[in-house]
CSV table of C-alpha atoms and ligand atoms in Angstrom, one decimal:
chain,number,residue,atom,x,y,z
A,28,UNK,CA,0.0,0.0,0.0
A,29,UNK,CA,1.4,3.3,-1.1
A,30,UNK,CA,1.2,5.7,1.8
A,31,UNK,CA,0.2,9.4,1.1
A,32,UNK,CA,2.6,12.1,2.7
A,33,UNK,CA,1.1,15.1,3.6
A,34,UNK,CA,3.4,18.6,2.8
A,35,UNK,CA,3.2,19.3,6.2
A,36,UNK,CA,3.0,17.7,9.3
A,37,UNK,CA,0.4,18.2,11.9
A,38,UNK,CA,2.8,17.5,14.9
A,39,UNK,CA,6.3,19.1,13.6
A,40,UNK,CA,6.9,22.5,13.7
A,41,UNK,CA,6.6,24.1,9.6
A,42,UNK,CA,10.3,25.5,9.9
A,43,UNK,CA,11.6,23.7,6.4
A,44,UNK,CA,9.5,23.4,3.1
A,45,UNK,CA,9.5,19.8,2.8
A,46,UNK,CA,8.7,17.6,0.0
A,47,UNK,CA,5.8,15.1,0.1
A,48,UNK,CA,8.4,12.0,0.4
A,49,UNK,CA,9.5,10.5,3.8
A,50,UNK,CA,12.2,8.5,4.2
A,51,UNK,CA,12.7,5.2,5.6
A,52,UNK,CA,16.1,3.5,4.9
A,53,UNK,CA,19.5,3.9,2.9
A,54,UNK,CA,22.8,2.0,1.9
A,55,UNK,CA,25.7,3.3,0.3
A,56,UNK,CA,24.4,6.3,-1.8
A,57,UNK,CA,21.2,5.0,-2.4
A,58,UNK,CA,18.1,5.7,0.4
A,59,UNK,CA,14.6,4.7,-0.3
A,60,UNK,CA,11.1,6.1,1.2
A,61,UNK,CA,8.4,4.4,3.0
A,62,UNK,CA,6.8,3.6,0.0
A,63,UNK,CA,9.6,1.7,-1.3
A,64,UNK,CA,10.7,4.0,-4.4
A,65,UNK,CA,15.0,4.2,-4.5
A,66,UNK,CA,17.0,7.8,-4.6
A,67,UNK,CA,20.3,8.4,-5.7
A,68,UNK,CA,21.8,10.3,-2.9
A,69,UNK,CA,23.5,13.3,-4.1
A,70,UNK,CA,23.2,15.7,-0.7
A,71,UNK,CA,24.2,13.3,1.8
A,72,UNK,CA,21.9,14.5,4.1
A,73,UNK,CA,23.1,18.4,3.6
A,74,UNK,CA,27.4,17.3,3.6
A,75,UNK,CA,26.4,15.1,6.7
A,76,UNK,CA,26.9,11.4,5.7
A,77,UNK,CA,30.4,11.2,4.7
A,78,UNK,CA,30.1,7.5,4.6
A,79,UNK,CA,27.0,7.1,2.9
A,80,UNK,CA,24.4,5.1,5.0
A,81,UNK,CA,24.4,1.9,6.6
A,82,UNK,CA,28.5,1.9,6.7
A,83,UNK,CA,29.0,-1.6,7.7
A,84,UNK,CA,32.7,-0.6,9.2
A,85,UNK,CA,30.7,2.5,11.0
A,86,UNK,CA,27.5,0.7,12.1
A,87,UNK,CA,29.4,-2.2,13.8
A,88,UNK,CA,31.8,0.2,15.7
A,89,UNK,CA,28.5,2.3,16.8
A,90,UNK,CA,26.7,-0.9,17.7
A,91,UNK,CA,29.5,-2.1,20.0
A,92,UNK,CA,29.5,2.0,21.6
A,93,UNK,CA,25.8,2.4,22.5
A,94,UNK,CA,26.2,-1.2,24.4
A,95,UNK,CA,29.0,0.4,26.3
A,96,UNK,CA,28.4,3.9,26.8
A,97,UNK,CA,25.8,6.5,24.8
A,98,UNK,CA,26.8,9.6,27.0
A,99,UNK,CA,28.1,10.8,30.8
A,100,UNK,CA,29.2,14.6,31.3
A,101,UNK,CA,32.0,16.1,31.0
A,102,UNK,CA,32.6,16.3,34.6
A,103,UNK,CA,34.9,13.7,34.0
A,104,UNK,CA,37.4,12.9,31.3
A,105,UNK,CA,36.4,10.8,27.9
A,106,UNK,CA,38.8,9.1,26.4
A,107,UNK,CA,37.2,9.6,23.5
A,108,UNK,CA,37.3,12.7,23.4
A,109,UNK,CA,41.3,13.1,23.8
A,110,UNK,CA,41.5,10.3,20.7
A,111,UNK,CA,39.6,12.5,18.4
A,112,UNK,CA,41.4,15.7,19.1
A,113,UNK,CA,44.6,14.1,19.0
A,114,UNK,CA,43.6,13.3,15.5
A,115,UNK,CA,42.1,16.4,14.7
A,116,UNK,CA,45.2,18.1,15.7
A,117,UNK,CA,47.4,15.8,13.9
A,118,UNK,CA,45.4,16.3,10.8
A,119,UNK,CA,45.9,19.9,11.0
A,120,UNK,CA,49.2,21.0,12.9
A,121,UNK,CA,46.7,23.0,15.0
A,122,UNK,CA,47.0,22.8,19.0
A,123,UNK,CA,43.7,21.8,20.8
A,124,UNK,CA,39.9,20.5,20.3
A,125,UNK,CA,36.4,22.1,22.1
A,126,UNK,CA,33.9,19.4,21.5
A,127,UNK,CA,30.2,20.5,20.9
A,128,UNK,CA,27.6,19.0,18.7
A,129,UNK,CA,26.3,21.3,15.8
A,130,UNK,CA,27.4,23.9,13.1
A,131,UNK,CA,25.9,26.5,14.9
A,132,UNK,CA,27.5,25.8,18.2
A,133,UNK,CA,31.1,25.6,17.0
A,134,UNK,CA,30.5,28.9,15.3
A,135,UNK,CA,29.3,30.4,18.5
A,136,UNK,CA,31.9,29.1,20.4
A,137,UNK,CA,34.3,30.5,18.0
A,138,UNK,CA,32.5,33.7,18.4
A,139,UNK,CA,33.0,33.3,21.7
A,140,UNK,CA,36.8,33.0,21.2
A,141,UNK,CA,37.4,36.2,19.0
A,142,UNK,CA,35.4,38.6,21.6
A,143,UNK,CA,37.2,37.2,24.6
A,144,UNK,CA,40.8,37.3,22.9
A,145,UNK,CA,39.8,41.0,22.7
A,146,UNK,CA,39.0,41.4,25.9
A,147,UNK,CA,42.0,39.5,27.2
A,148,UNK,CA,44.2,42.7,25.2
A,149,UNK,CA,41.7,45.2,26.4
A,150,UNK,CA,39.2,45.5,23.8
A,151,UNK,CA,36.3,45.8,25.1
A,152,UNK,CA,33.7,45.9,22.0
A,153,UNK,CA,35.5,43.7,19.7
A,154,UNK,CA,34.4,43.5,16.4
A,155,UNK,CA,34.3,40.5,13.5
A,156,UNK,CA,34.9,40.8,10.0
A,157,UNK,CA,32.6,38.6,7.8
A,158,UNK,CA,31.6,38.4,4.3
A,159,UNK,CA,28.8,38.9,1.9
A,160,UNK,CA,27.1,35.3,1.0
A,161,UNK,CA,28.3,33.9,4.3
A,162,UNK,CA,26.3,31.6,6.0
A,163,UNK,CA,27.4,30.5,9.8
A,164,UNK,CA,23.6,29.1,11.4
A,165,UNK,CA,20.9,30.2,12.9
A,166,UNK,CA,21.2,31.0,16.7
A,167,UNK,CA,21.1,34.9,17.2
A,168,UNK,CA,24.8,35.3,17.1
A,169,UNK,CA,25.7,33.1,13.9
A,170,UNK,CA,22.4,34.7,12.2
A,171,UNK,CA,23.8,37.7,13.0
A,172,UNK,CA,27.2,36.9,11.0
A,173,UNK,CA,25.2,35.4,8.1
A,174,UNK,CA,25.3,37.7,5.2
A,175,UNK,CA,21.4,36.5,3.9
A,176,UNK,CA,18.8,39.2,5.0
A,177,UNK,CA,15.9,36.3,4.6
A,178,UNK,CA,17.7,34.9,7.4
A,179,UNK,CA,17.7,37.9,9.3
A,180,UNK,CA,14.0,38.7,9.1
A,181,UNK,CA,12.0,38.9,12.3
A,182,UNK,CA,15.2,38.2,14.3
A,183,UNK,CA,16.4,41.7,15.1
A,184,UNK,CA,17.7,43.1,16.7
A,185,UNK,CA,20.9,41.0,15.4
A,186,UNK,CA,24.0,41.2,17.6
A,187,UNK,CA,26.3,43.8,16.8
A,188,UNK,CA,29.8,43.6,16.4
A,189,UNK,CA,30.3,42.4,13.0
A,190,UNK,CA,31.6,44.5,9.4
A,191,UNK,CA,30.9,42.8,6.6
A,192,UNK,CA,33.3,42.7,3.5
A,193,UNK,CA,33.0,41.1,-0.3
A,194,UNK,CA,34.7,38.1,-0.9
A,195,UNK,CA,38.1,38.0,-2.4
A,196,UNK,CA,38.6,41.4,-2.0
A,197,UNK,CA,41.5,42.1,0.3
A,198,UNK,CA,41.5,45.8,-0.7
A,199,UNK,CA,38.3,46.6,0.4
A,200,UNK,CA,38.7,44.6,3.6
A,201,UNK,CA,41.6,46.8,4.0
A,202,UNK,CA,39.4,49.6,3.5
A,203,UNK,CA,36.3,49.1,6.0
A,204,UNK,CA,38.9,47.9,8.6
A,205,UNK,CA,41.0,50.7,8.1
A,206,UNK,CA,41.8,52.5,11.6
A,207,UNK,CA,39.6,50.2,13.5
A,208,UNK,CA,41.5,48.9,16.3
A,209,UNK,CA,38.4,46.6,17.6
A,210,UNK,CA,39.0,44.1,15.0
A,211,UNK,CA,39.6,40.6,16.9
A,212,UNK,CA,39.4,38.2,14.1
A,213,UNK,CA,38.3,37.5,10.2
A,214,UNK,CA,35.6,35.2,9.9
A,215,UNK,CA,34.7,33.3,6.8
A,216,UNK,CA,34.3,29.9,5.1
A,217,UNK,CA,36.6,28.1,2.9
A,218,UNK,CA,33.7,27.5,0.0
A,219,UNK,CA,30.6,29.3,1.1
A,220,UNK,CA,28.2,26.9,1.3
A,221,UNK,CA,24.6,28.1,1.4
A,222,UNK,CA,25.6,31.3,-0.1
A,223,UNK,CA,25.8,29.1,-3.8
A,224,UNK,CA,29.2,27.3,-3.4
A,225,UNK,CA,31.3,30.3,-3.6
A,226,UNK,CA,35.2,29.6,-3.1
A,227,UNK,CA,37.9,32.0,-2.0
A,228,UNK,CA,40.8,31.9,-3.8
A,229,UNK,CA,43.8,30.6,-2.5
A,230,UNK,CA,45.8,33.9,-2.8
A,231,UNK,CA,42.4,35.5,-1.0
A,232,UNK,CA,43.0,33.2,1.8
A,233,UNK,CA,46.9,33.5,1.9
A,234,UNK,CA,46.5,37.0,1.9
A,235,UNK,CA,44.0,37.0,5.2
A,236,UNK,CA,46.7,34.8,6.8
A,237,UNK,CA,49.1,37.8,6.2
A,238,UNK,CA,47.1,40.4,7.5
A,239,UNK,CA,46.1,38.6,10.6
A,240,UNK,CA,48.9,38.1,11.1
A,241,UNK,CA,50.5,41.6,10.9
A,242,UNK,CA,47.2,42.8,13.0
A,243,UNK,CA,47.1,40.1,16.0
A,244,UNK,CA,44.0,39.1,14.5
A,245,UNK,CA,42.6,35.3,15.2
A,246,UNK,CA,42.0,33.7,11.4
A,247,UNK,CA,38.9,32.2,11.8
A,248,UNK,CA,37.9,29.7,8.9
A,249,UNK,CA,34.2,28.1,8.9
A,250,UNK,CA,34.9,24.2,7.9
A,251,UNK,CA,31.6,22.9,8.6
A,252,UNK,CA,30.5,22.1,5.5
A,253,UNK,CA,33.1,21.9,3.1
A,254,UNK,CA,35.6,20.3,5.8
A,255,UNK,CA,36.1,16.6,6.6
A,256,UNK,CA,37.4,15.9,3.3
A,257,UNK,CA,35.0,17.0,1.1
A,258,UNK,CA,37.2,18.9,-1.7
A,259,UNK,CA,40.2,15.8,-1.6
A,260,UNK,CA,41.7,17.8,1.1
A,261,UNK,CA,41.2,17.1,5.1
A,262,UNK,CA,40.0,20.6,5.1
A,263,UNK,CA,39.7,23.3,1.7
A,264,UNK,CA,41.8,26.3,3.1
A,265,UNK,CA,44.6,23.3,3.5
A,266,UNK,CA,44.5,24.3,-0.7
A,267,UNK,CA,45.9,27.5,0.1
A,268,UNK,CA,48.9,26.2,2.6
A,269,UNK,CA,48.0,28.2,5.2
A,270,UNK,CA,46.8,27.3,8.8
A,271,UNK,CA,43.7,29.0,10.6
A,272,UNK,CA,43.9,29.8,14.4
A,273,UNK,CA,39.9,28.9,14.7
A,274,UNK,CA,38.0,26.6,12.8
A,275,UNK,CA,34.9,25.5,13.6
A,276,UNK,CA,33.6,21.8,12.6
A,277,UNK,CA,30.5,20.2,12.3
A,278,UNK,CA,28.7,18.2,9.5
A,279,UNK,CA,30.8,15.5,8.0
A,280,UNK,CA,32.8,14.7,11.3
A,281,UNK,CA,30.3,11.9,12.3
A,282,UNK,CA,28.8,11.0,9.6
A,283,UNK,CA,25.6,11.6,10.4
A,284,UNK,CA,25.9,11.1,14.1
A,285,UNK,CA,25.9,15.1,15.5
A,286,UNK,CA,29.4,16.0,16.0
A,287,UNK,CA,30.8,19.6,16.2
A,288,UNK,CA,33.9,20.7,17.1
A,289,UNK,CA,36.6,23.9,17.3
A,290,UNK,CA,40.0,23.5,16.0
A,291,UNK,CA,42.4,26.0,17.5
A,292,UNK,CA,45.9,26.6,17.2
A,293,UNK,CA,48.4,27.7,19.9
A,294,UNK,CA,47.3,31.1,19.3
A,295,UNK,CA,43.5,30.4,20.5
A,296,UNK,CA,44.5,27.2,22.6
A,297,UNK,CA,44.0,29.1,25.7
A,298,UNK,CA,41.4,31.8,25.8
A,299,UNK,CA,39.0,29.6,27.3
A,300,UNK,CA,39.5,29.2,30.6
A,301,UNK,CA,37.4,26.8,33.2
A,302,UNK,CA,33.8,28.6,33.5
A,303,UNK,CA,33.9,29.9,30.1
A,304,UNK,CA,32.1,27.9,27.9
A,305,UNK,CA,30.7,24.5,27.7
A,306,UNK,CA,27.3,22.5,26.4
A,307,UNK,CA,26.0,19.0,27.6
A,308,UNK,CA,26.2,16.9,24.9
A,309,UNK,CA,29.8,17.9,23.4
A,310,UNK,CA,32.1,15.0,23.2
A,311,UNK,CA,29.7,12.1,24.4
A,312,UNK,CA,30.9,8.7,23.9
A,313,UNK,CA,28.8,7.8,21.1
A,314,UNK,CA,29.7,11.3,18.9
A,315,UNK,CA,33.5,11.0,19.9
A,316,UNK,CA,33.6,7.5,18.5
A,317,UNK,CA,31.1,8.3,15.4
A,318,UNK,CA,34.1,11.0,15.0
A,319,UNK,CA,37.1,8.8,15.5
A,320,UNK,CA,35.8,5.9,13.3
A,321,UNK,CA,34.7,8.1,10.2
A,322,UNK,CA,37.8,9.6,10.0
A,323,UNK,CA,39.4,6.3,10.5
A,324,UNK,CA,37.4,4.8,8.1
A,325,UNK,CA,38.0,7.7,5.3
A,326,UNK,CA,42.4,7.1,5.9
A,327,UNK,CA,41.4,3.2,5.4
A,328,UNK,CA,39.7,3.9,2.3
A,329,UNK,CA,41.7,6.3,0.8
A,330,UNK,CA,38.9,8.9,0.5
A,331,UNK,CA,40.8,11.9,0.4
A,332,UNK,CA,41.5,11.1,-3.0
A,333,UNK,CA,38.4,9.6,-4.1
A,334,UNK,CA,36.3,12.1,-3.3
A,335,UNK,CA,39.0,14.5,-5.6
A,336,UNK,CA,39.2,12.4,-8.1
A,337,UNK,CA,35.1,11.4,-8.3
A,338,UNK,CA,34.4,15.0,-7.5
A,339,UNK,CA,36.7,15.7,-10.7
A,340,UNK,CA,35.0,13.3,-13.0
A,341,UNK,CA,31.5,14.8,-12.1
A,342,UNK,CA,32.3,18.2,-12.4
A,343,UNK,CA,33.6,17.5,-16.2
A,344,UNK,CA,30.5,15.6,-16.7
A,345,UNK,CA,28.5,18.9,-15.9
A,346,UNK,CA,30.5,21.5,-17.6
A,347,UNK,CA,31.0,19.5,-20.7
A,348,UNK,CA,26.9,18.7,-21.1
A,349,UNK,CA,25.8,21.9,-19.7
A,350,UNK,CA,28.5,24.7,-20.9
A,351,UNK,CA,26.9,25.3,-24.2
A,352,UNK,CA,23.0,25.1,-22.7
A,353,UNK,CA,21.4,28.7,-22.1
A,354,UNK,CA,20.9,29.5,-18.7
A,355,UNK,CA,23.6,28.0,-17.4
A,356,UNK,CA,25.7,30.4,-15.9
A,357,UNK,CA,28.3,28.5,-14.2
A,358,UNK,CA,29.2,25.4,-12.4
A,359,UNK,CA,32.1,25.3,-9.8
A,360,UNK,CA,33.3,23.7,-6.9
A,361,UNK,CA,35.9,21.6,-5.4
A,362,UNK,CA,36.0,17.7,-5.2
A,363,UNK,CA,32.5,16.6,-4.0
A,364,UNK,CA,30.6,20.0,-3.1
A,365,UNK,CA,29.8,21.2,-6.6
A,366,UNK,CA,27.2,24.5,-7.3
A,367,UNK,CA,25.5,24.7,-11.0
A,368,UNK,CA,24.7,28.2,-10.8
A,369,UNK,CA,21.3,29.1,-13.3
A,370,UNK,CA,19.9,32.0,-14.4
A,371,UNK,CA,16.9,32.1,-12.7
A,372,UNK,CA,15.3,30.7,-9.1
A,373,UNK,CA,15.6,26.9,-9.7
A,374,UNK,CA,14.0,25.7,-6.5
A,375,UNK,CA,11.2,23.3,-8.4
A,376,UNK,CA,14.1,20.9,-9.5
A,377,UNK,CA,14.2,19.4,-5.9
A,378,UNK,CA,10.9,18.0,-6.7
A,379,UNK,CA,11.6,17.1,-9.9
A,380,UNK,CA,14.8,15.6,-9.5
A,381,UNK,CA,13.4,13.9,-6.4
A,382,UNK,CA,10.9,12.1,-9.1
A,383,UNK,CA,13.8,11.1,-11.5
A,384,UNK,CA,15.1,9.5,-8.4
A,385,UNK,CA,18.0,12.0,-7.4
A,386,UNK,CA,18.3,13.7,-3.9
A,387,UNK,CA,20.1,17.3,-4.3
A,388,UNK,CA,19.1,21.0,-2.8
A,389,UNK,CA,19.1,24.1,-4.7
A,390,UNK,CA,20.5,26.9,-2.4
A,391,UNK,CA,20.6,30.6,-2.9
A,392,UNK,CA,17.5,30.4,-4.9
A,393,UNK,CA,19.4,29.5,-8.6
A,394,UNK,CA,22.1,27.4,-7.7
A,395,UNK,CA,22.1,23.3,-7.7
A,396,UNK,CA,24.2,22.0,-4.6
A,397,UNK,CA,25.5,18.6,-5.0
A,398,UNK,CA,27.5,17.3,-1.5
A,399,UNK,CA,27.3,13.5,-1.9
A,400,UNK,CA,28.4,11.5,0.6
A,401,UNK,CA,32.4,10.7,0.0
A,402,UNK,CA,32.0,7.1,-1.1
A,403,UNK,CA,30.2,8.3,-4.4
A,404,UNK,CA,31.6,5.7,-6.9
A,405,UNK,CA,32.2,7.2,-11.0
A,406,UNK,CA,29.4,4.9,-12.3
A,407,UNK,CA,27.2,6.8,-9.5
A,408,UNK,CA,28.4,10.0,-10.5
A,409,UNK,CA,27.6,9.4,-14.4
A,410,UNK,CA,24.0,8.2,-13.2
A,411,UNK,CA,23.5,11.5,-11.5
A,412,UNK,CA,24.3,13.6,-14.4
A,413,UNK,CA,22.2,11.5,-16.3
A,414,UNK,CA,19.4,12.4,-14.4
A,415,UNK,CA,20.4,16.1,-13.7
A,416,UNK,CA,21.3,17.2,-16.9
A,417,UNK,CA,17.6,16.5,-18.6
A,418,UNK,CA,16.2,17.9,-15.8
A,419,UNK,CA,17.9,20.8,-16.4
A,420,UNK,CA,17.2,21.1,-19.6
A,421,UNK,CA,13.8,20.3,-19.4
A,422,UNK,CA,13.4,23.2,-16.8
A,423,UNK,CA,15.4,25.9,-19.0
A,424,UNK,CA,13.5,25.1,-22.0
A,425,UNK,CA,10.2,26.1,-20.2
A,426,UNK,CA,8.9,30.1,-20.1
A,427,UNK,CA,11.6,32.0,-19.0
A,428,UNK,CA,11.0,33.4,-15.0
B,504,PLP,C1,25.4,24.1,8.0
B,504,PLP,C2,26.4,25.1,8.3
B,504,PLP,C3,26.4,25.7,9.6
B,504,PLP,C4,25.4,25.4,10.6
B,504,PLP,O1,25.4,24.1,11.1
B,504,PLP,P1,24.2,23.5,11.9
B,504,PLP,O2,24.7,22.2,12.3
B,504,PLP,O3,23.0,23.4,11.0
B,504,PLP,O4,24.0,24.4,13.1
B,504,PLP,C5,27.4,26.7,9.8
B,504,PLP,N1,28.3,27.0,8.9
B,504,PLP,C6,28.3,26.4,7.7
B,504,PLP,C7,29.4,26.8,6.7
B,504,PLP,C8,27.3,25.5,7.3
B,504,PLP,O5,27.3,25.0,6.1
């Protein structure tokens, strides 16, 4: 029997338009609804499940964790807790780990970080700089820091503190900054995520490194979504060669178990002091291992690569079938977090695509987001452009918006 889905749900609060499909089950790449019909997975849950779903390798460690321990308090030590940052540091040359358990969280807490390291020197109203198209969550703070002025609506007032700047634009930065001696910190991510997969250039990010630098300014660089991997690198400002002294974590770490975390480096190591900050759930048993095995799991696999070389051979897919079609402004990206930018608000493909059996979001109104989870194999990637690419088509072809 083919259940109906309602749009919304009488119980849930309305906070996300959802599509008529519920979900039931998944393995690999592939996740199926309640009524049985199969998707290709090509958002991974939103750059969540790193390893697909249904890991074997990451269902058998969880398995074995919840019989042991799900969660105590961090009024004691967790082992796990010092495994994963040992990693995390290892991965990254940076100095310690605060454990938390969303986007949003990590980004406060590094919020946190760049007003208190002001205080600490004696600025007391320190100040962020963040970028147009920025994205960073949706707690008053993080909203606040978000460049999108949907997101703000209804919110205000938004917390103050923050001069926002356009990306890869180190003059003008220089400019609105100019003289302001309550600068603490440059905020931004890698690849803007929700704001349409926008990347800042390696000599951008080089460049921020140098001015931090000279300013005693904490480099603070957003990794939550295209982090863990995602672009063929452990983390996409490692493109650039440079080394942040904040960067928050979130989405891929546990591969679809909530993990967050901040990464700081020897120059951020110690601002928070006992008292300072904290949260219940960071670095429980069950998210520390989740966090520990999917890393492990990735090194094991050689994902890294993969997802750079799979992430390659969709991207040529797209641009070779889609650079001479009209309306197709641009696709980009790095590895596996790839934005086909359209002329025109494209949000009706979700539905459509969902249909054709592909899972995918369209962010910033016109652009297609791709994050599959890491373990996309090539023949998975050709199926999604052949599904995509019609779809596409199909929708340009219509009356023009
Ligand atoms: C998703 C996202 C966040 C927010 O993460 P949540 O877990 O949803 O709170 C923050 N920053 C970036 C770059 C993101 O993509």
């Amino acid at each position: 029997m083919t259940a109906h889905i309602e749009a919304a749900s009488p119980h849930v609060m309305n906070t996300y338009g959802r599509l008529p499909i519920a979900m039931s089950h998944g393995k690999g790449c592939r996740v199926w609804d309640v009524n049985g019909k199969a998707y290709l997975d090509g958002l991974g849950g939103i750059a969540v499940n790193t390893l697909g779903h249904a890991h074997p390798k990451l269902v058998k460690a969880l398995q074995e964790q919840i019989g042991q321990m799900i969660h105590c308090s961090n009024y004691y030590h967790v082992p796990g807790q010092e495994k994963l940052a040992a990693k995390l540091v290892e991965l990254t040359g940076m100095a310690n780990v605060f454990f938390c358990s969303t986007g949003l969280e990590a980004n406060e807490a590094a919020l946190k970080l760049a007003r208190k390291f002001g205080h600490d020197k004696g600025i007391t109203r320190p100040e962020v700089v963040v970028f147009e198209g920025a994205f960073h969550g949706r707690s008053i703070a993080t909203l606040s820091a978000t460049a999108n002025p949907k997101i703000h609506a209804g919110f205000g007032p938004l917390v103050e503190g923050f001069v926002r700047v356009p990306r890869n634009n180190i003059e003008a930065l220089r400019k609105a900054t100019e003289g302001n001696k309550n600068i603490t910190a440059v905020f931004f991510e890698a690849i803007q995520g929700e704001g349409g997969i926008h990347p800042m250039t390696v000599d951008f990010m080089r460049e921020l490194r140098v001015l931090c630098d000279d300013r005693d300014w904490l480099l603070m660089i957003d990794e939550v979504q295209c982090g863990i991997g995602r672009t063929g690198k452990w983390f996409a400002h490692q493109w650039a060669g440079i080394q942040p002294d904040v960067m928050p974590l979130a989405k891929g770490l546990g591969s679809g178990v909530p993990v967050g975390a901040v990464v700081t480096s020897a120059k951020a190591a110690n601002i928070f002091q006992p008292g300072n900050h904290g949260t219940t759930f960071g670095g429980n048993p069950l998210a520390m291992r989740a966090g520990i095995e999917t890393l492990r799991i990735m090194e094991e696999d050689g994902l890294l690569a993969h997802a750079a070389k799979v992430g390659t051979h969709l991207q040529t897919a797209l641009v070779t079938q889609l650079m001479n079609v009209k309306g197709v402004k641009e696709v980009r990206g790095q590895g596996l977090m790839l934005g086909i930018e359209l002329d025109r608000p494209c949000g009706v493909l979700l539905q459509r695509c969902a249909d054709a059996g592909l899972l995918l979001s369209v962010t910033a109104d016109s652009v297609i987001r791709l994050v599959p989870p890491l373990i996309l194999s090539a023949a998975e990637a050709d199926e999604i452009v052949a599904i995509l690419v019609p779809q596409i088509k199909q929708f340009l072809s219509e009356a023009q918006a």
